[in-house]
């Protein structure tokens, strides 16, 4: 699996260089010296790595990271460079990898490398997302927004509705939603830290946790962008689209129903709407927070609701994207959990059903959008019921899984050779 992941990152690095941009590996390596894009992500990634450390080691790691950042801050201020924190967290994470290879052995080395790998996958995965967005804008000259906007009439044009609501809340509501939208990774790490809180004591990771779902969503989601490129209402029907927009309609006037066409768009705007991965990730956070304490469950629900409000209210997504994102996440979550249960019949059936519903949603948006707009009272409930059926199937299957133990196959203990009696 590690070899496949590394090969994937290298392939994206080569693809980015083809378009004259730095790839995810190079961008991540630069942040050892230059100002990081997001210091918050680097620190929460380091926190994720520290689940394998003792409390004494955690205090040393945090102190070292802060100390390194202070030095970087003083140097940058002296030379007038861009100011940003986070280099210290990355240096400490890399240092732990070096310590694992040079100073640890056996299970301790494996555990520390697993923690470092988890942290680096999170930060590199974020860089990978930026590279994917670049590739979608360069390789997909036309977008399918007119099809999705037409199909969205069956759902009542929710992006236009929520967009007007967000405008009515003023700057306070917009700032809250923007913060939630940007800091999605922080919420994910908070839930993941709760799930991984016993790793240091038990000296092993749980078989399934949120980070695994997050990474798979980020790996598979951009592939759908390449198949179904969509830029979103704020660009296709709003002022942010400039000369490429159909008209400046969002969020005041819903687009008229006509004959949808694939429309050309610029080579800068990412085609990252179908499905909504922010909705997918927020759904995963909500699912994994259900077994936590009340405060964590409340935070998971708040993050999901606020993320839905931001994706629609800022014009980044259509309602159709949201439904696809929910089904996408539940299908992935089902498949990952089914692996732990040996692919039992219920897991296989639900994973196949979720994939079928997801495929049906995309095909209906593309080939039945006009009919969906003309008969909203038929297709609207059908879309919601199809999504609800996957939600119900997952809830029922997950409850059944939670009642039976996971089959963990532990290696047999090695038998020590006994000396012969003389």
CSV table of C-alpha atoms in Angstrom, one decimal:
chain,number,residue,atom,x,y,z
A,1,UNK,CA,0.0,0.0,0.0
A,2,UNK,CA,2.9,2.4,0.8
A,3,UNK,CA,4.5,1.7,-2.5
A,4,UNK,CA,1.2,2.4,-4.4
A,5,UNK,CA,0.7,5.7,-2.4
A,6,UNK,CA,4.3,6.8,-3.1
A,7,UNK,CA,3.8,6.0,-6.8
A,8,UNK,CA,0.6,8.0,-6.9
A,9,UNK,CA,2.4,11.1,-5.4
A,10,UNK,CA,5.2,10.7,-7.9
A,11,UNK,CA,2.8,10.5,-10.8
A,12,UNK,CA,1.1,13.7,-9.6
A,13,UNK,CA,4.5,15.4,-9.2
A,14,UNK,CA,5.3,14.6,-12.8
A,15,UNK,CA,1.9,15.7,-14.0
A,16,UNK,CA,2.2,19.1,-12.2
A,17,UNK,CA,5.7,19.6,-13.7
A,18,UNK,CA,4.2,19.0,-17.1
A,19,UNK,CA,2.1,22.1,-16.6
A,20,UNK,CA,4.9,24.2,-15.2
A,21,UNK,CA,3.9,23.9,-11.5
A,22,UNK,CA,5.4,22.3,-8.4
A,23,UNK,CA,3.9,19.0,-7.4
A,24,UNK,CA,2.8,17.9,-3.9
A,25,UNK,CA,6.1,16.4,-2.9
A,26,UNK,CA,8.1,19.4,-3.9
A,27,UNK,CA,5.7,21.8,-2.3
A,28,UNK,CA,5.8,19.9,1.0
A,29,UNK,CA,9.6,19.7,1.0
A,30,UNK,CA,9.7,23.5,0.5
A,31,UNK,CA,7.8,24.1,3.7
A,32,UNK,CA,10.8,22.9,5.7
A,33,UNK,CA,12.3,26.3,4.9
A,34,UNK,CA,9.8,28.6,3.2
A,35,UNK,CA,6.5,29.9,4.7
A,36,UNK,CA,3.9,27.2,4.8
A,37,UNK,CA,0.5,27.6,3.2
A,38,UNK,CA,-1.2,26.6,6.4
A,39,UNK,CA,0.6,26.4,9.7
A,40,UNK,CA,-2.6,25.1,11.4
A,41,UNK,CA,-2.6,22.0,9.3
A,42,UNK,CA,1.0,21.3,10.1
A,43,UNK,CA,0.4,21.6,13.8
A,44,UNK,CA,-2.7,19.4,13.8
A,45,UNK,CA,-0.8,16.8,11.7
A,46,UNK,CA,2.0,16.8,14.3
A,47,UNK,CA,-0.7,16.4,17.0
A,48,UNK,CA,-1.9,13.3,15.1
A,49,UNK,CA,1.6,11.9,15.1
A,50,UNK,CA,2.0,12.5,18.8
A,51,UNK,CA,-0.7,9.9,19.7
A,52,UNK,CA,2.1,7.3,19.6
A,53,UNK,CA,4.3,9.3,22.0
A,54,UNK,CA,4.4,9.4,25.8
A,55,UNK,CA,3.3,12.6,27.6
A,56,UNK,CA,6.9,13.5,28.3
A,57,UNK,CA,7.8,13.1,24.6
A,58,UNK,CA,4.8,15.1,23.6
A,59,UNK,CA,5.9,18.1,25.8
A,60,UNK,CA,9.4,17.9,24.3
A,61,UNK,CA,8.0,17.7,20.7
A,62,UNK,CA,5.7,20.7,21.2
A,63,UNK,CA,8.4,22.7,22.9
A,64,UNK,CA,10.8,22.0,20.1
A,65,UNK,CA,8.3,22.9,17.4
A,66,UNK,CA,7.4,26.2,19.0
A,67,UNK,CA,11.1,27.0,19.6
A,68,UNK,CA,11.9,26.3,15.9
A,69,UNK,CA,9.0,28.5,14.8
A,70,UNK,CA,10.2,31.4,17.0
A,71,UNK,CA,13.6,31.2,15.3
A,72,UNK,CA,12.0,31.2,11.8
A,73,UNK,CA,9.8,34.1,12.8
A,74,UNK,CA,12.7,36.2,14.0
A,75,UNK,CA,14.7,35.5,10.8
A,76,UNK,CA,11.7,36.2,8.5
A,77,UNK,CA,11.0,39.4,10.3
A,78,UNK,CA,14.6,40.5,10.0
A,79,UNK,CA,14.8,39.9,6.2
A,80,UNK,CA,11.2,41.0,5.5
A,81,UNK,CA,10.0,37.6,4.3
A,82,UNK,CA,6.4,36.3,4.3
A,83,UNK,CA,5.3,35.5,7.8
A,84,UNK,CA,3.7,32.2,8.7
A,85,UNK,CA,4.2,29.6,11.4
A,86,UNK,CA,4.3,25.8,11.1
A,87,UNK,CA,7.8,25.0,10.0
A,88,UNK,CA,8.6,23.8,13.5
A,89,UNK,CA,5.8,21.2,13.4
A,90,UNK,CA,7.1,19.8,10.1
A,91,UNK,CA,10.7,19.7,11.4
A,92,UNK,CA,9.6,17.8,14.5
A,93,UNK,CA,7.6,15.3,12.4
A,94,UNK,CA,10.5,14.7,10.1
A,95,UNK,CA,12.8,14.4,13.1
A,96,UNK,CA,10.6,11.7,14.6
A,97,UNK,CA,10.9,9.7,11.3
A,98,UNK,CA,14.7,9.9,11.6
A,99,UNK,CA,14.6,8.9,15.2
A,100,UNK,CA,12.4,5.9,14.4
A,101,UNK,CA,14.9,4.7,11.8
A,102,UNK,CA,18.0,5.3,13.7
A,103,UNK,CA,17.1,4.9,17.4
A,104,UNK,CA,14.1,2.6,17.5
A,105,UNK,CA,13.7,-1.1,16.8
A,106,UNK,CA,11.0,-3.7,16.4
A,107,UNK,CA,7.4,-2.7,17.3
A,108,UNK,CA,8.5,0.7,18.7
A,109,UNK,CA,10.0,1.7,15.3
A,110,UNK,CA,6.9,0.5,13.4
A,111,UNK,CA,4.5,2.4,15.7
A,112,UNK,CA,6.5,5.6,15.4
A,113,UNK,CA,6.7,5.3,11.7
A,114,UNK,CA,3.0,4.7,11.5
A,115,UNK,CA,2.4,7.9,13.4
A,116,UNK,CA,4.8,9.9,11.2
A,117,UNK,CA,3.2,8.4,8.1
A,118,UNK,CA,-0.2,9.4,9.2
A,119,UNK,CA,0.8,13.0,9.8
A,120,UNK,CA,2.7,13.3,6.5
A,121,UNK,CA,-0.1,11.7,4.6
A,122,UNK,CA,-2.5,14.3,6.0
A,123,UNK,CA,-0.3,17.3,5.0
A,124,UNK,CA,0.8,15.8,1.7
A,125,UNK,CA,-2.8,14.8,0.9
A,126,UNK,CA,-3.7,18.5,1.1
A,127,UNK,CA,-1.0,19.3,-1.3
A,128,UNK,CA,-2.2,16.5,-3.6
A,129,UNK,CA,-5.6,18.1,-3.6
A,130,UNK,CA,-4.1,21.4,-4.9
A,131,UNK,CA,-2.3,19.5,-7.7
A,132,UNK,CA,-5.5,17.7,-8.7
A,133,UNK,CA,-7.4,21.0,-8.9
A,134,UNK,CA,-4.7,22.3,-11.2
A,135,UNK,CA,-4.9,19.2,-13.4
A,136,UNK,CA,-8.7,19.5,-13.7
A,137,UNK,CA,-8.5,23.1,-14.8
A,138,UNK,CA,-5.9,22.4,-17.4
A,139,UNK,CA,-7.3,19.1,-18.9
A,140,UNK,CA,-11.0,19.9,-18.9
A,141,UNK,CA,-11.7,22.9,-21.1
A,142,UNK,CA,-15.5,22.5,-20.9
A,143,UNK,CA,-17.7,22.1,-17.8
A,144,UNK,CA,-21.2,20.6,-17.2
A,145,UNK,CA,-22.6,23.3,-15.0
A,146,UNK,CA,-25.6,23.9,-17.2
A,147,UNK,CA,-26.7,20.2,-16.8
A,148,UNK,CA,-26.3,20.3,-13.0
A,149,UNK,CA,-28.0,23.7,-12.7
A,150,UNK,CA,-30.9,22.4,-14.7
A,151,UNK,CA,-31.2,19.3,-12.7
A,152,UNK,CA,-31.1,21.4,-9.5
A,153,UNK,CA,-34.5,22.8,-10.3
A,154,UNK,CA,-35.9,19.5,-9.0
A,155,UNK,CA,-34.4,20.3,-5.6
A,156,UNK,CA,-35.7,23.9,-5.6
A,157,UNK,CA,-32.3,25.5,-6.5
A,158,UNK,CA,-30.9,25.3,-3.0
A,159,UNK,CA,-27.7,27.2,-3.7
A,160,UNK,CA,-29.7,30.2,-4.8
A,161,UNK,CA,-31.9,30.0,-1.7
A,162,UNK,CA,-29.1,29.5,0.9
A,163,UNK,CA,-27.0,32.1,-0.9
A,164,UNK,CA,-29.7,34.7,-0.2
A,165,UNK,CA,-30.0,33.5,3.4
A,166,UNK,CA,-26.2,33.9,4.0
A,167,UNK,CA,-26.4,37.4,2.4
A,168,UNK,CA,-29.2,38.3,4.8
A,169,UNK,CA,-27.1,37.2,7.9
A,170,UNK,CA,-24.4,39.8,7.0
A,171,UNK,CA,-20.7,39.6,7.7
A,172,UNK,CA,-21.0,37.6,11.0
A,173,UNK,CA,-22.8,34.6,9.5
A,174,UNK,CA,-20.5,34.7,6.5
A,175,UNK,CA,-17.3,34.8,8.6
A,176,UNK,CA,-18.5,31.9,10.8
A,177,UNK,CA,-19.3,29.7,7.8
A,178,UNK,CA,-16.0,30.7,6.1
A,179,UNK,CA,-14.0,29.7,9.1
A,180,UNK,CA,-15.8,26.3,9.4
A,181,UNK,CA,-15.3,25.7,5.6
A,182,UNK,CA,-11.6,26.5,5.8
A,183,UNK,CA,-10.8,24.7,9.0
A,184,UNK,CA,-12.4,21.3,8.1
A,185,UNK,CA,-9.1,19.5,8.7
A,186,UNK,CA,-8.9,20.8,12.2
A,187,UNK,CA,-12.3,19.3,13.0
A,188,UNK,CA,-11.2,16.0,11.4
A,189,UNK,CA,-8.1,15.9,13.5
A,190,UNK,CA,-10.1,16.6,16.7
A,191,UNK,CA,-12.3,13.6,16.0
A,192,UNK,CA,-9.3,11.5,15.0
A,193,UNK,CA,-7.4,12.3,18.2
A,194,UNK,CA,-10.3,11.1,20.2
A,195,UNK,CA,-10.4,7.8,18.2
A,196,UNK,CA,-6.7,7.4,18.6
A,197,UNK,CA,-6.4,8.4,22.2
A,198,UNK,CA,-5.4,4.9,23.4
A,199,UNK,CA,-2.7,4.2,20.8
A,200,UNK,CA,0.2,5.1,23.1
A,201,UNK,CA,-1.0,2.8,25.8
A,202,UNK,CA,-2.1,-0.1,23.6
A,203,UNK,CA,0.9,0.3,21.2
A,204,UNK,CA,-1.3,-0.2,18.2
A,205,UNK,CA,-3.7,1.7,15.9
A,206,UNK,CA,-7.4,0.8,15.7
A,207,UNK,CA,-8.3,-1.0,12.5
A,208,UNK,CA,-10.7,1.7,11.3
A,209,UNK,CA,-10.6,5.5,12.1
A,210,UNK,CA,-11.5,8.8,10.5
A,211,UNK,CA,-8.1,9.5,8.9
A,212,UNK,CA,-8.4,6.4,6.7
A,213,UNK,CA,-11.8,7.5,5.4
A,214,UNK,CA,-10.5,11.0,4.8
A,215,UNK,CA,-7.6,9.8,2.8
A,216,UNK,CA,-9.7,7.5,0.6
A,217,UNK,CA,-12.2,10.3,-0.1
A,218,UNK,CA,-9.4,12.6,-1.2
A,219,UNK,CA,-7.8,9.9,-3.3
A,220,UNK,CA,-11.0,8.8,-5.2
A,221,UNK,CA,-12.9,12.1,-5.3
A,222,UNK,CA,-10.8,14.0,-7.8
A,223,UNK,CA,-11.1,11.1,-10.3
A,224,UNK,CA,-14.8,12.0,-10.4
A,225,UNK,CA,-13.9,15.6,-11.1
A,226,UNK,CA,-12.2,14.4,-14.3
A,227,UNK,CA,-15.3,12.5,-15.4
A,228,UNK,CA,-17.9,15.2,-14.4
A,229,UNK,CA,-16.2,18.6,-14.4
A,230,UNK,CA,-18.2,21.4,-12.7
A,231,UNK,CA,-17.1,24.8,-11.4
A,232,UNK,CA,-20.1,25.8,-9.3
A,233,UNK,CA,-22.8,28.5,-9.4
A,234,UNK,CA,-20.6,31.4,-8.2
A,235,UNK,CA,-18.5,30.9,-11.3
A,236,UNK,CA,-20.8,29.6,-14.0
A,237,UNK,CA,-23.7,31.9,-13.0
A,238,UNK,CA,-22.1,34.6,-10.8
A,239,UNK,CA,-19.7,37.5,-10.9
A,240,UNK,CA,-16.7,35.4,-10.1
A,241,UNK,CA,-16.9,33.7,-13.5
A,242,UNK,CA,-16.2,37.0,-15.3
A,243,UNK,CA,-16.6,36.7,-19.1
A,244,UNK,CA,-16.9,32.9,-18.9
A,245,UNK,CA,-20.2,33.0,-16.8
A,246,UNK,CA,-23.5,32.3,-18.5
A,247,UNK,CA,-24.9,35.4,-16.8
A,248,UNK,CA,-24.6,37.2,-13.5
A,249,UNK,CA,-27.6,35.4,-11.8
A,250,UNK,CA,-26.4,34.0,-8.5
A,251,UNK,CA,-27.9,34.2,-5.9
A,252,UNK,CA,-30.7,36.6,-6.9
A,253,UNK,CA,-32.2,34.9,-10.0
A,254,UNK,CA,-32.4,31.1,-10.6
A,255,UNK,CA,-31.2,30.1,-14.1
A,256,UNK,CA,-33.9,29.6,-16.6
A,257,UNK,CA,-34.7,26.1,-17.9
A,258,UNK,CA,-33.4,25.6,-21.4
A,259,UNK,CA,-31.3,23.1,-23.4
A,260,UNK,CA,-28.1,22.5,-21.3
A,261,UNK,CA,-24.8,22.4,-23.1
A,262,UNK,CA,-21.2,21.8,-22.1
A,263,UNK,CA,-19.7,25.3,-21.8
A,264,UNK,CA,-16.1,26.4,-22.2
A,265,UNK,CA,-14.4,27.8,-19.1
A,266,UNK,CA,-11.0,29.3,-18.2
A,267,UNK,CA,-7.9,27.3,-17.4
A,268,UNK,CA,-7.6,28.5,-13.8
A,269,UNK,CA,-10.9,27.7,-12.0
A,270,UNK,CA,-10.8,24.1,-10.6
A,271,UNK,CA,-13.6,21.7,-11.7
A,272,UNK,CA,-14.1,20.5,-8.2
A,273,UNK,CA,-17.9,20.4,-7.6
A,274,UNK,CA,-19.1,16.9,-8.4
A,275,UNK,CA,-19.3,15.4,-5.9
A,276,UNK,CA,-18.9,17.9,-3.0
A,277,UNK,CA,-15.8,16.6,-1.2
A,278,UNK,CA,-16.3,19.2,1.6
A,279,UNK,CA,-19.7,17.6,2.2
A,280,UNK,CA,-18.2,14.2,1.9
A,281,UNK,CA,-15.5,15.0,4.5
A,282,UNK,CA,-18.0,16.7,6.8
A,283,UNK,CA,-20.3,13.7,6.6
A,284,UNK,CA,-17.4,11.4,7.6
A,285,UNK,CA,-16.7,13.7,10.6
A,286,UNK,CA,-20.3,13.4,11.6
A,287,UNK,CA,-20.3,9.6,11.3
A,288,UNK,CA,-17.1,9.1,13.3
A,289,UNK,CA,-18.1,11.6,16.0
A,290,UNK,CA,-21.3,9.6,16.9
A,291,UNK,CA,-19.4,7.4,19.3
A,292,UNK,CA,-17.7,10.2,21.2
A,293,UNK,CA,-18.9,12.3,24.2
A,294,UNK,CA,-21.7,14.8,23.9
A,295,UNK,CA,-19.5,17.7,23.1
A,296,UNK,CA,-17.8,15.8,20.2
A,297,UNK,CA,-21.2,14.7,18.8
A,298,UNK,CA,-22.5,18.2,19.0
A,299,UNK,CA,-19.4,19.5,17.2
A,300,UNK,CA,-19.7,16.9,14.5
A,301,UNK,CA,-23.3,17.8,13.8
A,302,UNK,CA,-22.5,21.5,13.9
A,303,UNK,CA,-19.6,21.1,11.4
A,304,UNK,CA,-21.8,19.1,9.0
A,305,UNK,CA,-24.7,21.7,9.1
A,306,UNK,CA,-22.3,24.6,8.8
A,307,UNK,CA,-20.4,23.0,6.0
A,308,UNK,CA,-23.6,22.4,4.0
A,309,UNK,CA,-24.5,26.1,4.6
A,310,UNK,CA,-21.1,27.3,3.4
A,311,UNK,CA,-20.9,25.1,0.3
A,312,UNK,CA,-24.4,26.2,-0.8
A,313,UNK,CA,-24.4,29.7,0.6
A,314,UNK,CA,-21.1,30.8,-0.9
A,315,UNK,CA,-22.1,29.4,-4.3
A,316,UNK,CA,-19.4,26.7,-4.4
A,317,UNK,CA,-21.8,23.9,-5.0
A,318,UNK,CA,-25.2,22.9,-6.3
A,319,UNK,CA,-27.7,20.9,-4.3
A,320,UNK,CA,-27.1,17.9,-6.6
A,321,UNK,CA,-23.4,18.0,-5.6
A,322,UNK,CA,-24.4,17.7,-1.9
A,323,UNK,CA,-26.5,14.5,-2.4
A,324,UNK,CA,-23.7,12.9,-4.5
A,325,UNK,CA,-21.2,13.8,-1.8
A,326,UNK,CA,-23.2,12.1,1.0
A,327,UNK,CA,-23.7,8.9,-1.1
A,328,UNK,CA,-20.1,8.9,-2.0
A,329,UNK,CA,-18.9,9.0,1.6
A,330,UNK,CA,-21.3,6.4,2.9
A,331,UNK,CA,-20.3,4.0,0.1
A,332,UNK,CA,-16.6,4.5,0.9
A,333,UNK,CA,-17.2,4.2,4.7
A,334,UNK,CA,-19.2,1.0,4.1
A,335,UNK,CA,-16.4,-0.5,2.0
A,336,UNK,CA,-13.7,0.3,4.5
A,337,UNK,CA,-15.7,-1.0,7.5
A,338,UNK,CA,-16.7,-4.2,5.5
A,339,UNK,CA,-13.0,-5.0,5.1
A,340,UNK,CA,-12.8,-5.3,8.9
A,341,UNK,CA,-15.7,-7.8,8.8
A,342,UNK,CA,-14.4,-10.0,6.0
A,343,UNK,CA,-16.7,-8.6,3.4
A,344,UNK,CA,-19.9,-10.1,4.8
A,345,UNK,CA,-23.0,-10.2,2.7
A,346,UNK,CA,-24.6,-7.0,4.2
A,347,UNK,CA,-21.4,-5.1,3.5
A,348,UNK,CA,-21.0,-6.2,-0.1
A,349,UNK,CA,-24.7,-5.5,-0.8
A,350,UNK,CA,-24.6,-2.0,0.7
A,351,UNK,CA,-21.3,-1.0,-1.0
A,352,UNK,CA,-22.7,-2.2,-4.4
A,353,UNK,CA,-26.0,-0.4,-3.8
A,354,UNK,CA,-24.2,2.8,-2.8
A,355,UNK,CA,-22.0,2.7,-5.9
A,356,UNK,CA,-25.1,2.1,-8.0
A,357,UNK,CA,-27.0,5.0,-6.5
A,358,UNK,CA,-24.0,7.3,-7.0
A,359,UNK,CA,-23.7,6.3,-10.6
A,360,UNK,CA,-27.4,6.7,-11.2
A,361,UNK,CA,-27.2,10.3,-9.7
A,362,UNK,CA,-24.4,11.3,-12.1
A,363,UNK,CA,-26.1,9.8,-15.1
A,364,UNK,CA,-29.5,11.4,-14.2
A,365,UNK,CA,-27.8,14.8,-13.8
A,366,UNK,CA,-26.2,14.4,-17.2
A,367,UNK,CA,-28.9,12.9,-19.3
A,368,UNK,CA,-32.2,13.6,-17.5
A,369,UNK,CA,-31.6,17.1,-16.3
A,370,UNK,CA,-34.3,18.7,-18.5
A,371,UNK,CA,-36.9,16.2,-17.5
A,372,UNK,CA,-35.9,16.7,-13.8
A,373,UNK,CA,-36.5,20.5,-14.2
A,374,UNK,CA,-39.9,20.0,-15.9
A,375,UNK,CA,-41.2,17.5,-13.3
A,376,UNK,CA,-39.6,18.6,-10.0
A,377,UNK,CA,-42.3,17.1,-7.9
A,378,UNK,CA,-41.4,13.7,-9.3
A,379,UNK,CA,-37.7,13.8,-9.5
A,380,UNK,CA,-37.0,15.9,-6.4
A,381,UNK,CA,-38.5,13.3,-4.0
A,382,UNK,CA,-36.8,10.5,-6.0
A,383,UNK,CA,-33.4,12.1,-5.5
A,384,UNK,CA,-33.9,12.6,-1.8
A,385,UNK,CA,-35.3,9.1,-1.3
A,386,UNK,CA,-32.4,7.6,-3.2
A,387,UNK,CA,-30.0,9.4,-0.9
A,388,UNK,CA,-32.1,8.6,2.2
A,389,UNK,CA,-32.1,4.9,1.3
A,390,UNK,CA,-28.3,4.8,1.3
A,391,UNK,CA,-28.3,6.6,4.7
A,392,UNK,CA,-30.8,4.2,6.1
A,393,UNK,CA,-28.9,1.2,4.8
A,394,UNK,CA,-25.7,2.4,6.3
A,395,UNK,CA,-27.2,3.2,9.7
A,396,UNK,CA,-28.8,-0.3,9.8
A,397,UNK,CA,-25.7,-2.1,8.7
A,398,UNK,CA,-23.4,-0.2,11.0
A,399,UNK,CA,-25.6,-0.9,13.9
A,400,UNK,CA,-25.4,-4.6,13.1
A,401,UNK,CA,-21.7,-4.4,12.8
A,402,UNK,CA,-21.4,-2.6,16.2
A,403,UNK,CA,-23.1,-5.5,17.9
A,404,UNK,CA,-20.6,-8.1,16.8
A,405,UNK,CA,-16.8,-8.1,17.5
A,406,UNK,CA,-14.3,-7.4,14.8
A,407,UNK,CA,-12.4,-10.5,13.6
A,408,UNK,CA,-8.8,-9.5,14.2
A,409,UNK,CA,-6.2,-12.1,13.1
A,410,UNK,CA,-3.3,-11.8,15.4
A,411,UNK,CA,0.0,-13.4,14.5
A,412,UNK,CA,0.9,-16.5,16.5
A,413,UNK,CA,3.5,-15.9,19.1
A,414,UNK,CA,7.0,-17.0,18.1
A,415,UNK,CA,8.2,-20.0,20.0
A,416,UNK,CA,11.6,-19.7,21.5
A,417,UNK,CA,13.8,-22.7,21.1
A,418,UNK,CA,14.4,-24.4,24.5
A,419,UNK,CA,17.9,-25.6,25.4
A,420,UNK,CA,18.3,-29.3,25.6
A,421,UNK,CA,18.6,-30.8,29.0
A,422,UNK,CA,21.9,-32.5,29.7
